[in-house]
XYZ file of C-alpha atoms in Angstrom:
604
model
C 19.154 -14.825 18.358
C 18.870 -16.234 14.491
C 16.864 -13.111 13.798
C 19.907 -10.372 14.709
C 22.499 -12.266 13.407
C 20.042 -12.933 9.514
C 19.719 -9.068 9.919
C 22.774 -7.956 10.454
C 24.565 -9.967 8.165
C 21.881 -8.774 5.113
C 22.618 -5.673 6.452
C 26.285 -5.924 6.066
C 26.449 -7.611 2.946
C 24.043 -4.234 1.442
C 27.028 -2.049 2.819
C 29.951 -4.491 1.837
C 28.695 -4.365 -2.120
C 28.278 -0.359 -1.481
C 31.870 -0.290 -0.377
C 33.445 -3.047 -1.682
C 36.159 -3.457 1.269
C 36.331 -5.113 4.503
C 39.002 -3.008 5.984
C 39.188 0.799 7.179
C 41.481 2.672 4.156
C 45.286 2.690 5.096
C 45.478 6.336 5.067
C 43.426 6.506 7.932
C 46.549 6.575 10.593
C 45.979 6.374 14.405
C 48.870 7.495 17.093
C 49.282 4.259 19.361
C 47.843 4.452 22.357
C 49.023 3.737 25.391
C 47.661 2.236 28.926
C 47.603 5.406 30.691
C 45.321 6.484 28.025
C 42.992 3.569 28.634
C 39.497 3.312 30.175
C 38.624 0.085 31.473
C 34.868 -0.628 31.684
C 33.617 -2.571 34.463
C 29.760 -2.744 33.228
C 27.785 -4.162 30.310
C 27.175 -0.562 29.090
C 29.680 2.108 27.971
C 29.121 5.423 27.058
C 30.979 7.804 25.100
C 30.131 11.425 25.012
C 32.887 13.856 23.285
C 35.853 12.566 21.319
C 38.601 12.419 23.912
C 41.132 10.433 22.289
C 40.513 7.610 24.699
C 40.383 3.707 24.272
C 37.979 1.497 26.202
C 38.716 -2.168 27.179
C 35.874 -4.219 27.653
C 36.084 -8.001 29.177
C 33.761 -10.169 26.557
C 33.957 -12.791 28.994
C 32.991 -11.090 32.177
C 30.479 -8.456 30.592
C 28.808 -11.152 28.055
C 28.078 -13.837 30.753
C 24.721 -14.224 32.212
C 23.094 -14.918 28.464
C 24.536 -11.168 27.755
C 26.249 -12.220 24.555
C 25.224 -10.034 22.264
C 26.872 -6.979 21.725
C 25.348 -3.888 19.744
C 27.122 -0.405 20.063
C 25.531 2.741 18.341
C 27.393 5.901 18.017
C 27.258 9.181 15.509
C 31.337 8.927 14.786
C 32.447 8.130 11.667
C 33.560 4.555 11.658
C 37.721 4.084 10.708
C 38.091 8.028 10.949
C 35.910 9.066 14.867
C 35.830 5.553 15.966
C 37.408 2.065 15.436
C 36.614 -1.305 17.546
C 38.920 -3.980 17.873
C 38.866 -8.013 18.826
C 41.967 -8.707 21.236
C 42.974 -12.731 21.751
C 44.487 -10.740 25.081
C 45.309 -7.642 26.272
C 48.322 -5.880 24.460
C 49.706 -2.013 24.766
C 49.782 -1.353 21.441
C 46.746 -0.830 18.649
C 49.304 -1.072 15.235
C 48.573 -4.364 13.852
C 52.414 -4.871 12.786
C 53.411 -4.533 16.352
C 51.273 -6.920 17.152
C 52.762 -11.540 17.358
C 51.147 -13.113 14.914
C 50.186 -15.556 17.585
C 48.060 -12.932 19.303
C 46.745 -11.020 15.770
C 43.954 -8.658 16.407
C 40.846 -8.456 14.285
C 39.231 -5.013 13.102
C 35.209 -5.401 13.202
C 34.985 -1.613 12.424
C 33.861 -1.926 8.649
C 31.504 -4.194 9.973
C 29.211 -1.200 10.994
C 26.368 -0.293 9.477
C 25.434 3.021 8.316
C 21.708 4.733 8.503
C 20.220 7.983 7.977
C 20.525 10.086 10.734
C 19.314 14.052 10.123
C 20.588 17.026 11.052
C 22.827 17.411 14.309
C 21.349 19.723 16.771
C 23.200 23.532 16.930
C 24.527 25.242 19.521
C 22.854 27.632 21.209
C 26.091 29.138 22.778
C 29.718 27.969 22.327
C 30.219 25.341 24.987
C 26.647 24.975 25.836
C 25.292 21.358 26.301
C 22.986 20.202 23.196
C 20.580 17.670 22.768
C 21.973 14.478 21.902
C 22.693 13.678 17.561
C 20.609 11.033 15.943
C 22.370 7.954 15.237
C 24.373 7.405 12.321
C 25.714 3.934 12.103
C 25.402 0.967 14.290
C 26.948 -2.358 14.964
C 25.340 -5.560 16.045
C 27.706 -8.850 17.098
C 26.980 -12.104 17.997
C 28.646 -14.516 19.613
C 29.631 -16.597 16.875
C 31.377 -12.874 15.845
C 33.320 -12.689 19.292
C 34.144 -16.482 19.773
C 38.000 -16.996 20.905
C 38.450 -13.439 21.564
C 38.196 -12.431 25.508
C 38.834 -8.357 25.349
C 37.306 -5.490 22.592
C 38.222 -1.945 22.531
C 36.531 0.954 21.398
C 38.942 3.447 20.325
C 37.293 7.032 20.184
C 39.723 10.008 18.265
C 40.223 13.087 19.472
C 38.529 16.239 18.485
C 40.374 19.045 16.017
C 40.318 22.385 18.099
C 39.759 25.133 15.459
C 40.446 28.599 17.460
C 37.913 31.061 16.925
C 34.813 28.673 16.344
C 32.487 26.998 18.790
C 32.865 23.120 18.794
C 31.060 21.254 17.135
C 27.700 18.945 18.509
C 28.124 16.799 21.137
C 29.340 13.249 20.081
C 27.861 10.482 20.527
C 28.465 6.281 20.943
C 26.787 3.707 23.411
C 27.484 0.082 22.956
C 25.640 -3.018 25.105
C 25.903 -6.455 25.974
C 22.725 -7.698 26.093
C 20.310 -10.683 26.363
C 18.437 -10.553 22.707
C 15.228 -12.491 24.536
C 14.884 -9.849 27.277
C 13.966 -7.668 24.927
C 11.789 -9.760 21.985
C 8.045 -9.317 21.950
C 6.223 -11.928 19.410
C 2.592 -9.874 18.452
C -0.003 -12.408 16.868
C -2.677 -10.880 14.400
C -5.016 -11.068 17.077
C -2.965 -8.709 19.483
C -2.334 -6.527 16.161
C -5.965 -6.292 15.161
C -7.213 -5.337 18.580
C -4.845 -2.528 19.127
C -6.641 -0.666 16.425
C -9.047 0.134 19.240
C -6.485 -0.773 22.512
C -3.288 0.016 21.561
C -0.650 -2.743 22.552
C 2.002 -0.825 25.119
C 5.438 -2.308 25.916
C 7.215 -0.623 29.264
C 10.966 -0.307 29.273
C 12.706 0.494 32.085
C 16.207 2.402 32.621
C 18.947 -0.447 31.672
C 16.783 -1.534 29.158
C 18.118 -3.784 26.137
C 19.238 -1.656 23.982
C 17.975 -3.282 20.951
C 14.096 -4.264 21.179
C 12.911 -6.856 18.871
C 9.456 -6.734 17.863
C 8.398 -9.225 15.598
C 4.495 -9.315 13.810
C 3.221 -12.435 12.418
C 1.361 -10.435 9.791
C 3.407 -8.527 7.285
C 3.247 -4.546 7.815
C 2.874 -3.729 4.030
C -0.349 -5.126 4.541
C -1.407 -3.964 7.931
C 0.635 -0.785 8.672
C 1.649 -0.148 12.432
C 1.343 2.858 14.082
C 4.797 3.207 16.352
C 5.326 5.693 19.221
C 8.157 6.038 21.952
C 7.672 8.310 24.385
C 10.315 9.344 27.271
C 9.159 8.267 30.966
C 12.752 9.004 32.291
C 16.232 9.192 31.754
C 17.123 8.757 35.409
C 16.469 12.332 36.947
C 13.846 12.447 39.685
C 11.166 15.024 39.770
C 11.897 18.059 41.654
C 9.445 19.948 43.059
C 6.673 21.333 40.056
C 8.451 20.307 37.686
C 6.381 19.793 33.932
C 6.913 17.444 32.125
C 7.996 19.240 28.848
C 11.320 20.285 30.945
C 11.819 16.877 31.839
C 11.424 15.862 28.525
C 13.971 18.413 27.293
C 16.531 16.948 30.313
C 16.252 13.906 28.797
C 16.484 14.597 25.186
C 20.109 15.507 26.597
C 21.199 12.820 28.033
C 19.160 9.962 25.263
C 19.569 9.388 21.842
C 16.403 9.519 18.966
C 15.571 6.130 18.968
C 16.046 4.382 15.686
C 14.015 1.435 14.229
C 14.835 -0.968 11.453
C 11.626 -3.290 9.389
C 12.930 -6.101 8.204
C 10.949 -8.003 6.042
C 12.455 -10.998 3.445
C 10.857 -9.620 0.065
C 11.402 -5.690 0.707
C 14.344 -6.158 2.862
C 15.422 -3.616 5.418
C 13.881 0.187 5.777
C 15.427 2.242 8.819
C 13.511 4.705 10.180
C 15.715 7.418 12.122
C 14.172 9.438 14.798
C 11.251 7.571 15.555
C 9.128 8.940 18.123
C 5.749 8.357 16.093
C 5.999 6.871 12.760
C 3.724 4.616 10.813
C 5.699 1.434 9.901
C 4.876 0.522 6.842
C 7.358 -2.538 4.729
C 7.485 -2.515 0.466
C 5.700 -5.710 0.613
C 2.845 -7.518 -0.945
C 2.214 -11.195 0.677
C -0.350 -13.975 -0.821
C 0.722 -13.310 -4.545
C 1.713 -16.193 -6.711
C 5.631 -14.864 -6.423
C 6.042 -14.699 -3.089
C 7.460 -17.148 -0.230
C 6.422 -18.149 2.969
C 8.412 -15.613 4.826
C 6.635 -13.137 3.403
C 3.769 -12.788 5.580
C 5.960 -11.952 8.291
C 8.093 -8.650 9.614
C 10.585 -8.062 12.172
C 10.912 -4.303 13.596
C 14.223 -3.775 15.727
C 14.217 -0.705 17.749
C 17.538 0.882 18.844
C 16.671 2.753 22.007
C 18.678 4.708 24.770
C 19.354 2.220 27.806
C 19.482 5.383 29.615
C 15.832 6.224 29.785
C 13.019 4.793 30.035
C 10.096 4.271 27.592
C 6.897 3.662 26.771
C 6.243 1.929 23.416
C 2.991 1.999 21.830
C 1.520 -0.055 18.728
C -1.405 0.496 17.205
C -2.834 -1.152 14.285
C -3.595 1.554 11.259
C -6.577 0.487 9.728
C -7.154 3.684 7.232
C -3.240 3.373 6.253
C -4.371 -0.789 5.826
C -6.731 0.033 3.828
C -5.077 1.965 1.719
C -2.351 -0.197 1.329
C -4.811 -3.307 0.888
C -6.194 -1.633 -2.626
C -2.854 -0.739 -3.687
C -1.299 -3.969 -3.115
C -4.074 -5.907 -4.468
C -5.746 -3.813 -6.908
C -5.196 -5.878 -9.949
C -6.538 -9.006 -8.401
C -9.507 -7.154 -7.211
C -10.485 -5.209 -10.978
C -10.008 -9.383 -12.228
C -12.478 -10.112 -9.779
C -14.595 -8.027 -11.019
C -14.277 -8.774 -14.737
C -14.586 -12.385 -14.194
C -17.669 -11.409 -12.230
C -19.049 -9.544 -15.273
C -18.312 -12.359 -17.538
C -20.141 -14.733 -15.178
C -23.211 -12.327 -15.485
C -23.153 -11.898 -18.977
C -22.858 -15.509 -19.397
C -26.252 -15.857 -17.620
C -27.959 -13.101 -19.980
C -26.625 -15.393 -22.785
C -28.338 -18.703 -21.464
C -31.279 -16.736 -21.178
C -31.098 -15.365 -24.254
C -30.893 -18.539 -25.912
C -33.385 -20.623 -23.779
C -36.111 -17.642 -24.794
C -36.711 -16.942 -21.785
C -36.225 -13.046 -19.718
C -33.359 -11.819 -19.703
C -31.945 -10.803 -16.372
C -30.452 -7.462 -15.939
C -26.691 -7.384 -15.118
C -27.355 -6.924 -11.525
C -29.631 -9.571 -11.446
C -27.196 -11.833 -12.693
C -24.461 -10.669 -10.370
C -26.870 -11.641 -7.252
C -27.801 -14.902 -8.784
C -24.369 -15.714 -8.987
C -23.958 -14.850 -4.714
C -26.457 -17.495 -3.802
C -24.913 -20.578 -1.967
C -24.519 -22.757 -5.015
C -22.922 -20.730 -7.413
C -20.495 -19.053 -4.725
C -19.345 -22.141 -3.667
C -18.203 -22.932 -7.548
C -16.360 -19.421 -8.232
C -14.753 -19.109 -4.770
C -13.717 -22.325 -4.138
C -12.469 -23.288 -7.662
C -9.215 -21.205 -7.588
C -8.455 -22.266 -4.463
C -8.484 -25.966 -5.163
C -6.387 -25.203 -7.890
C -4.105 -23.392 -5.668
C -3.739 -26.510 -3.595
C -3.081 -28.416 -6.702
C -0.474 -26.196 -7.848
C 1.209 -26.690 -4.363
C 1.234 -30.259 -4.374
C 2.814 -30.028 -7.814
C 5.385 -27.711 -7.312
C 8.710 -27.707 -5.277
C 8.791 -23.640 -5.264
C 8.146 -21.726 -1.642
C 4.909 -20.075 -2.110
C 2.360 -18.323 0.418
C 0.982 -20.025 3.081
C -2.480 -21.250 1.786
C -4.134 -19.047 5.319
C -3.225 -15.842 3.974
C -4.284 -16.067 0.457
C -7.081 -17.928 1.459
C -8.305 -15.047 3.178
C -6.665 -12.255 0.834
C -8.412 -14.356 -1.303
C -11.766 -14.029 0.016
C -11.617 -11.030 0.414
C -10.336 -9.227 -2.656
C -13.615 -11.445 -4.024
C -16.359 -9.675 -1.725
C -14.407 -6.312 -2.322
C -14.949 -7.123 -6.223
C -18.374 -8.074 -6.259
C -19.472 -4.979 -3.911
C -17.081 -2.835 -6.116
C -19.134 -4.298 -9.368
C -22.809 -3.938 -7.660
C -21.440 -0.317 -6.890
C -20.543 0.419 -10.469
C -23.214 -1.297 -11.960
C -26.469 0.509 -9.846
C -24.069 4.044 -10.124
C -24.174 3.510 -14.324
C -27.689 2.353 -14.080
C -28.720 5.352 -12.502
C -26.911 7.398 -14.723
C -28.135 6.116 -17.882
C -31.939 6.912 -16.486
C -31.547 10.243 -15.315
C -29.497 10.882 -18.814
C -32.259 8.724 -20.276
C -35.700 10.089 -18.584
C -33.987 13.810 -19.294
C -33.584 13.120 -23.157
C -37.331 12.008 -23.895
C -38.873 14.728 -21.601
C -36.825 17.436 -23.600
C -37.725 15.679 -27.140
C -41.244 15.247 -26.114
C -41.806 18.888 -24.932
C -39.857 19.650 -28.416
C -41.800 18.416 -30.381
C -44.914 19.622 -28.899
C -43.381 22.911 -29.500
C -42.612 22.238 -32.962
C -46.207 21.079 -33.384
C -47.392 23.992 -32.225
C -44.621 26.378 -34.447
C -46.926 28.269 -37.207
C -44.353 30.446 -38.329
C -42.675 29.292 -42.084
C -39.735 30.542 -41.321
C -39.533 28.487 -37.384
C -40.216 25.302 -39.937
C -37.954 26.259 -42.310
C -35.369 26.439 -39.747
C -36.123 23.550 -37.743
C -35.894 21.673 -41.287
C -32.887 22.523 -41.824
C -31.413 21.687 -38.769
C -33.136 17.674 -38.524
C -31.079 17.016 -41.800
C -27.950 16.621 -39.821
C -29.626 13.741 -37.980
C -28.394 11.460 -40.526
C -24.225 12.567 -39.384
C -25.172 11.182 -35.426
C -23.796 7.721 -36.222
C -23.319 5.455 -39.255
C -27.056 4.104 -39.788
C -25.679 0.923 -41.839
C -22.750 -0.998 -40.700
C -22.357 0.900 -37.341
C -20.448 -1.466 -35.713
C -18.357 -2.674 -38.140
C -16.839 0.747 -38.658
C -16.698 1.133 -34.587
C -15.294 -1.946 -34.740
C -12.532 -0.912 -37.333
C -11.815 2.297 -35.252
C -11.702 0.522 -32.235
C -8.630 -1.628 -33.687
C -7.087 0.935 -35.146
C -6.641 2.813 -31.896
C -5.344 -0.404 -29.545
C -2.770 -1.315 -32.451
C -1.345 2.016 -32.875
C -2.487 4.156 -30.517
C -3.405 3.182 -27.069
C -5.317 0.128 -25.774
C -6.926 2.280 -23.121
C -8.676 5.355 -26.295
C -9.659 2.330 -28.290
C -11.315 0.795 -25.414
C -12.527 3.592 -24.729
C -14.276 4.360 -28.092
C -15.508 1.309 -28.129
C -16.997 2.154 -24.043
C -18.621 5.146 -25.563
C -20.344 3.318 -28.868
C -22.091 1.015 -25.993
C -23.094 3.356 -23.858
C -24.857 5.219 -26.952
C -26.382 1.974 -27.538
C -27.453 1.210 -23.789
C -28.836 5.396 -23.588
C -30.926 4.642 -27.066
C -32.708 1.258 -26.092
C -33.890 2.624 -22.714
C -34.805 5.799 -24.030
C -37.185 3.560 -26.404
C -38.261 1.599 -23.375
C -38.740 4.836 -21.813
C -40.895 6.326 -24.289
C -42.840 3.025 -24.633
C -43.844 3.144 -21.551
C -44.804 6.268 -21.231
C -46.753 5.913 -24.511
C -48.371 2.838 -23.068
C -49.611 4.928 -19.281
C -50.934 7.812 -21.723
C -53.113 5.470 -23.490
C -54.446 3.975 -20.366
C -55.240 6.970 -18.938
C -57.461 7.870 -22.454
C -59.077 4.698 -21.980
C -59.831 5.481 -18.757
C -61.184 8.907 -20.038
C -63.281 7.287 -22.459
C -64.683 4.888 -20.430
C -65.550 7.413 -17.757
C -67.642 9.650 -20.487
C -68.340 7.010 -22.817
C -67.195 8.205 -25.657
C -64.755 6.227 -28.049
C -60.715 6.847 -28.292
C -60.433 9.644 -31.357
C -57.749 11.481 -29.836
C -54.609 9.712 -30.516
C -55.803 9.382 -34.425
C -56.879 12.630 -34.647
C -53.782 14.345 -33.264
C -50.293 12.157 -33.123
C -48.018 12.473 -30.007
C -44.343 13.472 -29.633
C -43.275 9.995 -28.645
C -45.220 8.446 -31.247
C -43.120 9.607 -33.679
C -39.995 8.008 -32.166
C -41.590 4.691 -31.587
C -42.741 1.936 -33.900
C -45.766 0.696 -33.684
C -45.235 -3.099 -33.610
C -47.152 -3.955 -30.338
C -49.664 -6.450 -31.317
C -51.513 -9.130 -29.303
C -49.811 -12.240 -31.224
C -46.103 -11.206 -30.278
C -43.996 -13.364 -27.774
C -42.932 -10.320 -25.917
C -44.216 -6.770 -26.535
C -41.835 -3.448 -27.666
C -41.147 -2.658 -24.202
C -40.182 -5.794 -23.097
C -37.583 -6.121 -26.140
C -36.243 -2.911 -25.394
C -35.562 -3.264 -22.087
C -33.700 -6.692 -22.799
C -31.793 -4.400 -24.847
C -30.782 -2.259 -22.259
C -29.956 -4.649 -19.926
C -27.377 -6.475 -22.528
C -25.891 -3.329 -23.397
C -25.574 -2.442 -19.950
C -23.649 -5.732 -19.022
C -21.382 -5.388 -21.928
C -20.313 -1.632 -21.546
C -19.591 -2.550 -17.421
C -17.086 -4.858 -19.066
C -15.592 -2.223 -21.659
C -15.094 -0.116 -18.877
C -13.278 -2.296 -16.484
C -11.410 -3.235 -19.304
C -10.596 0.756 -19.881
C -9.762 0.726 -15.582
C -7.149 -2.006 -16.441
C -5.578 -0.060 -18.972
C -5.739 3.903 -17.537
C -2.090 3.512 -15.623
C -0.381 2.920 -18.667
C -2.383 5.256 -20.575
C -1.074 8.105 -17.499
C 2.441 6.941 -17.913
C 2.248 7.069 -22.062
C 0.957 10.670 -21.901
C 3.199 11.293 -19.185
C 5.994 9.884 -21.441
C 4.881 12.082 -23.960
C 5.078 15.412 -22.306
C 8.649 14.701 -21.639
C 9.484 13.909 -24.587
C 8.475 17.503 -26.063
């Protein structure tokens, strides 16, 4: 199969650059064997289970026949030093290349294993008592491109170093396979994927298994994670009477190895995962970017399981881990989204503002934007150019089905993300905004009412610090000034941030106006009302001024285009759409400002 062969071979090459040799060392020296010593295997599956200084002679031709002609052999011996394999043109007594015709030269495939993580070996719980069988610690995978115009390999085993006084060590470990590679592939479609988030997707494999089971997802796992679990149905021992299943289980984690699975995926490249028995898989991946290729939607997860028992494999589709990984893959393209969206807005508020006409607030603008017309303009557009840029270039890019829909979907994420943030600050700024002219109006009633000299004197002195709040002339050029200051020398994401701050002051002071406006404009409704009701005329709001009156000019007047609480409000509503861009400009900007403090503290 291409795919074993593609893996194997990436594999390898990892390994060969790691240990920059193709050979075992020469000072690893075996004792030649001879025939009396040999085992001569008469089925496609060989097991070894204790070093015993053996070698076994297997028939490529008679074992790899019925489309067997793969071979994959996993073992917990240390390749050259526990375990050697060899490629024989013929069957010959002796192992020492030298001794060897060149006619009839034997090749050494040994270095060609692979080595993965494998944890601890299980201990002894008495000397000589049977353990549980070690995780896997290197593997080898041939195909038969490898093994053409060789008929016989051996698998030399050495023999174990008897210290006196100490238990032996764990139980080794090596099983090797000739095997049909489509016997045990399984092709999973994102249909089958997505539906085994609520029905998991279960594969049955039965005792004489393949040992290595292909699985191979037509949607990349770093962007849908896979829940993968293999759990023991049998290892060949039939039920006896009561017996539970956690003894079986326990019987058969003696006689099996932990399975093992490899994700293969063309950007991240290979990630073993030792000891799976429930594991998410998840691949360092990130398809439908402008950098990746076409194989990049797609992952390939080889499992390395025990032909010994039998299993039952279940996948099920993650979708909190997909989410997860969705926002961290694409989070950049979403917060883009949403400033583009912002612009788009505040471009509306600007036609409006020119035309004399209402201004819209920034949500306003946002929905006008999701009506039919307009989303067909700002949705469409990049991919069109997208299409244009692959009929231009001769570079492998994404196939235009997954970022059309990553596409798609990182845009609804970004305008729900913006209506979120934008009704969330809107709120804010009232409550903040309702708060502050409550508290100043029931202040100043109480300063009205304050006979005392030395209360006034007092509350004199403290209203001629009003002047320090802000600048009154040139406030924002000297924001402004600050603002550069602090992204030139400082940090983009503080001057951004002062600059976040001087428009949310802003935003806070016009709706506090419109606030107090309009609940100026209720209070003299409700005298009118009064006066009407008694008929008497309005002398109350000359005779005695109110809090809020004091805060607000008194520019309403029949002739204006729009009144004071109208203007305000348009205010607002510009401010508003200008500091929701200032602070997804600050969002772009806060993981470098982490990593420059971060920096920092190390540095002192």
């Amino acid at each position: 199969m291409p795919f074993l062969s593609s893996l194997h071979n990436n594999i390898f090459s990892i390994e060969l650059q790691r240990n920059d040799t193709l050979f075992c060392p020469p000072s690893v020296l075996w004792t030649s064997d001879g025939l009396e010593k040999d085992l001569h295997i008469q089925s496609n599956l060989v097991t070894v289970l204790a070093m015993d200084g053996r070698r076994r002679w297997l028939d490529i031709k008679k074992l790899g026949s019925n489309g067997r002609g793969h071979f994959v052999f996993v073992t917990n011996l240390a390749p050259c030093s526990g375990v050697r394999i060899h490629l024989w043109p013929e069957k010959h007594r002796s192992s020492i290349e030298n001794e060897v015709p060149a006619s009839k030269r034997i090749v050494e495939v040994t270095s060609k294993m692979v080595h993965i993580p494998a944890g601890p070996a299980p201990k002894q719980v008495e000397p000589g008592s049977q353990t549980e069988q070690p995780p896997p610690s290197a593997f080898l995978l041939l195909s038969p491109e490898d093994m053409n115009g060789y008929n016989f390999m051996t698998i030399s085993v050495a023999s174990r170093q008897t210290i006196s006084g100490r238990p032996p060590p764990a139980a080794s470990m090596a099983v090797g396979q000739f095997f049909n590679p489509v016997e045990g592939t399984s092709a999973l479609s994102v249909g089958r994927i997505v539906h085994s988030s609520y029905s998991p997707e279960e594969i049955f494999l039965k005792e004489d298994h393949p040992m290595a089971l292909t699985l191979s997802f037509s949607v990349s796992l770093g962007l849908l994670p896979v829940l993968l679990s293999l759990r023991t149905t049998g290892c060949g021992i039939k039920n006896i009477g009561d017996q539970i299943e956690a003894d079986k289980n326990n019987l058969c984690k003696l006689r099996c190895f932990p399975p093992v699975a490899l994700a293969w995926d063309s950007v991240s490249g290979i990630h073993i995962i030792p000891n799976i028995y429930s594991e998410t898989v998840v691949v360092d991946s990130s398809p439908a970017t402008w950098d990746s290729h076409q194989g990049a939607e797609k992952t390939t997860v080889l499992v390395l399981a025990d032909p010994h028992c039998s299993y039952k494999v279940s996948l099920r589709a993650s979708l909190g881990a997909a989410t997860s990984r969705f926002f961290l893959l694409y989070s950049s393209e979403i917060l883009g989204f949403m400033i583009a969206i912002t612009l788009f807005g505040l471009m509306r508020q600007s036609l409006a503002w020119e035309c004399d006409s209402s201004v819209p607030s920034i949500l306003s603008a946002i929905e006008t934007n999701l009506k039919p017309k307009p989303l067909m303009f700002l949705c469409f557009t990049p991919i069109l150019l997208f299409l244009a840029f692959l009929f231009f270039t001769t570079q492998q890019n994404p196939r235009f089905g997954t970022f059309l829909f990553v596409t798609v979907v990182c845009y609804i994420v970004a305008n729900g993300f913006t209506i979120l943030v934008t009704l969330s600050s809107k709120l804010i700024l009232y409550v903040a905004a309702i708060l502050h002219v409550f508290a100043k109006r029931r202040w100043q009633s109480w300063e009205d009412g304050a006979h005392s000299p030395l209360v006034r004197q007092f509350l004199a002195f403290s209203f001629s610090f009003q002047s320090l709040k802000m600048i009154k002339n040139n406030t924002n050029i000297a924001v402004a000034f600050a603002t550069i200051t602090l992204v030139c020398f400082v940090h983009p994401a503080i001057g951004l941030g002062l600059l976040l701050l001087s428009h949310s002051f802003h935003a806070h002071s016009a709706l506090c106006s419109f606030l107090g406006a309009s609940f100026r404009n209720i209070a003299q409704k409700k005298d009118l009302y009064k006066s009407k009701m008694d008929n008497n005329p309005i002398l109350q709001s000359k005779s005695k001024p109110d809090g809020l009156e004091q805060l607000l000019p008194m520019d309403d007047s029949p002739t204006a285009a729009k009144s004071f609480t109208d203007s305000q409000l348009e205010v607002f509503d510009c401010r508003h759409g200008i500091m929701i861009l200032h602070l997804l400009a600050t969002l772009m900007f806060v993981p470098s400002l982490i990593a420059w403090i971060q920096r920092i503290g190390v540095g002192q």
